[in-house]
Coordinates of N, CA and C in Angstrom, one line a residue:
M534 N 9.5 2.9 -10.2 CA 9.2 4.4 -10.1 C 10.4 5.2 -10.0
S535 N 10.5 6.3 -10.2 CA 11.1 7.5 -9.9 C 11.8 7.8 -8.6
N536 N 10.6 7.3 -7.6 CA 11.4 8.1 -6.1 C 11.4 7.1 -5.3
G537 N 11.2 5.6 -5.8 CA 11.7 4.3 -4.9 C 10.7 4.2 -4.3
S538 N 10.9 3.2 -3.4 CA 9.9 2.9 -2.3 C 9.7 3.8 -1.4
L539 N 8.4 4.2 -0.7 CA 8.4 4.7 0.5 C 9.3 4.6 1.4
G540 N 9.4 3.0 2.0 CA 10.3 2.6 3.0 C 12.0 3.2 2.6
T541 N 12.5 2.8 1.5 CA 13.6 3.8 1.3 C 13.7 5.2 1.3
F542 N 12.8 5.9 1.1 CA 12.4 7.4 0.9 C 12.6 7.9 2.4
L543 N 11.8 6.6 3.2 CA 11.6 7.5 4.5 C 13.3 7.4 5.4
F544 N 13.7 6.0 5.7 CA 14.3 5.4 6.4 C 15.6 5.2 5.7
D545 N 15.9 6.2 4.7 CA 17.4 6.6 4.0 C 18.0 7.5 4.3
E546 N 19.4 7.3 5.2 CA 20.1 8.8 6.1 C 20.5 9.4 4.9
V547 N 20.7 9.1 3.6 CA 21.3 10.0 2.3 C 20.1 10.7 2.2
Q548 N 19.5 10.1 2.1 CA 17.9 10.9 1.1 C 18.2 12.6 2.0
T549 N 18.1 13.7 1.2 CA 18.1 14.8 1.7 C 16.8 15.8 1.8
V550 N 15.3 15.0 0.9 CA 14.6 15.6 0.9 C 13.8 15.1 1.9
L551 N 12.7 16.5 2.5 CA 11.8 15.7 3.9 C 10.4 15.9 3.2
L552 N 10.2 15.4 4.0 CA 8.1 15.3 2.9 C 7.9 16.4 3.8
D553 N 6.7 17.0 3.6 CA 5.8 17.9 4.8 C 5.0 17.2 4.7
W554 N 4.2 17.7 5.4 CA 3.0 17.0 5.8 C 2.0 17.5 4.8
R555 N 1.6 18.2 3.7 CA 0.8 18.0 2.7 C 1.0 16.6 1.9
A556 N 2.6 16.8 1.5 CA 3.1 15.3 0.9 C 3.0 14.1 1.8
R557 N 2.7 14.1 2.8 CA 2.7 13.0 3.9 C 1.2 12.6 3.9
Y558 N 0.3 13.5 4.1 CA -1.4 13.0 3.7 C -1.7 12.6 2.4
N559 N -1.0 13.6 1.7 CA -1.7 12.9 0.3 C -0.9 11.4 0.0
I560 N 0.2 11.1 0.3 CA 0.5 9.7 0.4 C -0.4 8.7 1.1
I561 N -0.7 9.3 2.7 CA -1.6 8.2 3.2 C -3.0 8.3 2.2
L562 N -3.8 9.3 2.1 CA -4.5 9.3 2.1 C -4.4 8.1 -0.1
G563 N -3.8 8.3 -0.7 CA -3.6 7.1 -2.1 C -3.7 6.2 -1.3
V564 N -2.6 6.0 -0.6 CA -2.2 4.4 0.3 C -3.7 3.7 0.7
A565 N -4.6 4.7 1.1 CA -6.0 4.1 2.1 C -6.6 4.1 0.7
R566 N -7.6 5.1 -0.4 CA -7.7 4.9 -1.4 C -7.6 3.5 -2.0
G567 N -6.5 3.3 -2.5 CA -6.4 1.8 -2.9 C -6.7 0.6 -1.9
L568 N -6.5 0.7 -1.1 CA -6.8 0.0 -0.1 C -8.1 -0.6 -0.1
L569 N -8.8 0.7 0.0 CA -10.6 0.5 -0.3 C -11.2 0.1 -1.5
Y570 N -10.4 0.6 -2.7 CA -10.4 -0.3 -4.3 C -10.1 -2.2 -3.7
L571 N -9.1 -1.9 -3.2 CA -8.9 -3.5 -3.1 C -9.7 -4.3 -2.2
H572 N -10.6 -3.3 -1.4 CA -11.4 -4.3 -0.1 C -12.6 -4.5 -0.7
H573 N -13.3 -3.1 -1.5 CA -14.1 -3.4 -1.5 C -14.7 -2.9 -2.9
D574 N -14.2 -2.2 -3.7 CA -14.6 -1.7 -5.2 C -14.3 -2.8 -6.7
S575 N -13.1 -3.3 -6.1 CA -12.9 -4.1 -6.8 C -13.5 -5.7 -7.5
R576 N -13.6 -6.2 -8.7 CA -14.4 -7.4 -8.9 C -14.3 -8.7 -7.6
L577 N -12.8 -8.9 -7.8 CA -12.6 -9.4 -6.4 C -12.0 -8.6 -5.3
R578 N -12.4 -9.1 -4.4 CA -12.0 -8.7 -3.0 C -10.3 -8.8 -2.6
I579 N -9.6 -8.1 -2.1 CA -8.0 -8.5 -2.4 C -7.3 -7.8 -1.0
I580 N -7.0 -9.0 -0.8 CA -6.4 -8.5 1.1 C -4.5 -8.6 0.7
H581 N -4.0 -7.6 1.0 CA -2.8 -7.6 0.1 C -2.1 -8.6 1.4
R582 N -1.9 -8.7 2.6 CA -1.2 -9.1 3.7 C 0.5 -8.5 3.5
D583 N 0.7 -7.7 3.1 CA 2.3 -7.4 2.9 C 2.3 -6.5 3.3
L584 N 1.6 -5.2 3.6 CA 1.6 -3.9 3.2 C 2.6 -3.1 4.4
K585 N 3.5 -2.2 3.8 CA 4.9 -1.8 4.4 C 5.3 -1.0 3.8
A586 N 5.8 -0.2 4.2 CA 6.4 1.2 3.4 C 7.8 0.7 2.4
S587 N 8.1 -0.1 2.3 CA 8.9 -0.8 1.1 C 7.9 -1.4 0.3
N588 N 6.8 -1.8 0.4 CA 6.1 -2.0 -0.9 C 5.0 -1.0 -1.1
I589 N 5.4 -0.1 -0.9 CA 4.5 1.1 -1.7 C 5.5 2.6 -2.5
L590 N 5.0 2.4 -3.5 CA 6.6 2.8 -4.7 C 5.5 4.4 -4.7
L591 N 6.9 5.7 -5.3 CA 6.1 6.9 -5.2 C 6.5 7.0 -6.8
D592 N 5.9 7.7 -7.6 CA 6.2 7.9 -8.8 C 6.9 9.5 -8.6
N593 N 7.0 10.1 -10.0 CA 7.4 11.6 -9.9 C 6.2 12.6 -9.3
D594 N 5.4 12.2 -9.2 CA 4.6 13.6 -8.5 C 4.1 12.7 -7.1
M595 N 5.0 11.9 -6.5 CA 4.3 11.5 -5.1 C 3.2 10.9 -4.5
N596 N 3.0 10.0 -5.9 CA 1.8 9.6 -5.8 C 2.3 8.3 -5.4
P597 N 1.4 7.5 -4.5 CA 2.1 5.9 -4.1 C 1.5 4.9 -4.7
K598 N 1.5 3.9 -5.4 CA 1.6 2.6 -5.7 C 1.7 1.3 -4.7
I599 N 1.1 1.0 -4.4 CA 0.9 -0.6 -3.8 C 1.2 -1.5 -4.7
F600 N 2.8 -2.4 -4.6 CA 2.8 -3.1 -5.1 C 3.5 -4.5 -3.9
D601 N 4.0 -5.5 -5.2 CA 4.3 -6.8 -4.2 C 3.1 -7.6 -3.7
F602 N 2.2 -8.0 -4.4 CA 1.1 -9.0 -4.2 C 1.3 -10.6 -4.4
G603 N 2.6 -10.9 -3.8 CA 2.7 -12.2 -3.6 C 2.0 -12.8 -2.6
M604 N 1.6 -12.1 -1.5 CA 0.9 -12.7 -0.7 C -0.6 -12.6 -0.5
T605 N -1.1 -12.1 -1.8 CA -2.3 -11.7 -1.4 C -3.4 -12.7 -1.0
R606 N -4.6 -12.4 -1.0 CA -5.7 -13.7 -0.4 C -6.7 -12.5 -1.7
T607 N -7.3 -13.6 -2.5 CA -8.3 -13.3 -2.9 C -9.8 -13.6 -2.8
F608 N -11.0 -13.2 -2.7 CA -12.2 -13.6 -2.3 C -13.1 -13.1 -3.4
G609 N -14.2 -13.9 -3.7 CA -15.7 -13.8 -4.5 C -16.3 -12.4 -4.2
G610 N -16.9 -12.0 -4.8 CA -17.7 -11.2 -4.9 C -18.8 -11.2 -3.8
D611 N -18.9 -12.0 -3.5 CA -19.9 -12.3 -2.5 C -19.4 -13.3 -1.3
E612 N -17.7 -13.2 -1.1 CA -17.4 -13.3 -0.3 C -17.2 -12.2 1.2
S613 N -16.9 -12.6 2.3 CA -16.9 -11.3 2.8 C -16.2 -11.8 4.1
V614 N -16.1 -13.4 4.7 CA -15.4 -14.0 5.7 C -14.3 -14.8 5.3
S615 N -13.1 -15.1 6.0 CA -12.5 -15.9 5.5 C -11.5 -16.3 7.1
I616 N -11.4 -17.4 7.3 CA -10.6 -18.2 8.4 C -9.6 -18.8 8.0
T617 N -8.2 -18.0 8.7 CA -6.8 -19.1 8.2 C -6.5 -18.9 9.3
K618 N -5.5 -19.9 9.9 CA -4.9 -20.6 10.7 C -3.4 -20.0 10.5
R619 N -3.3 -19.7 9.9 CA -1.6 -19.5 8.9 C -1.4 -17.7 9.1
V620 N 0.0 -17.0 9.8 CA 0.1 -15.7 9.7 C 1.0 -15.8 8.8
V621 N 0.7 -14.5 8.0 CA 1.9 -14.3 7.2 C 1.9 -12.7 6.7
G622 N 3.2 -12.2 5.9 CA 3.4 -11.4 5.7 C 4.6 -10.7 6.9
T623 N 5.0 -9.4 7.0 CA 5.7 -9.2 7.8 C 4.9 -8.0 8.7

């Protein structure tokens, strides 16, 4: 993605572009919509389990894209609860 990850964008000392409140709000809204889709609206319920700033990419228009689904947990359409004893993610 042209603007890199949100983590690099927010925490890179060299970065000179600041996010105004409208851009921040749009990024938060985009991530929330993405999670809503993954959790409720997709055919399979997908739990990311490693959501962090470095796993959110920003495109040319600063639209967020959730990526790195290596630790995901999927549920069937009729499943809503899962019990796990292993902690994953960061």
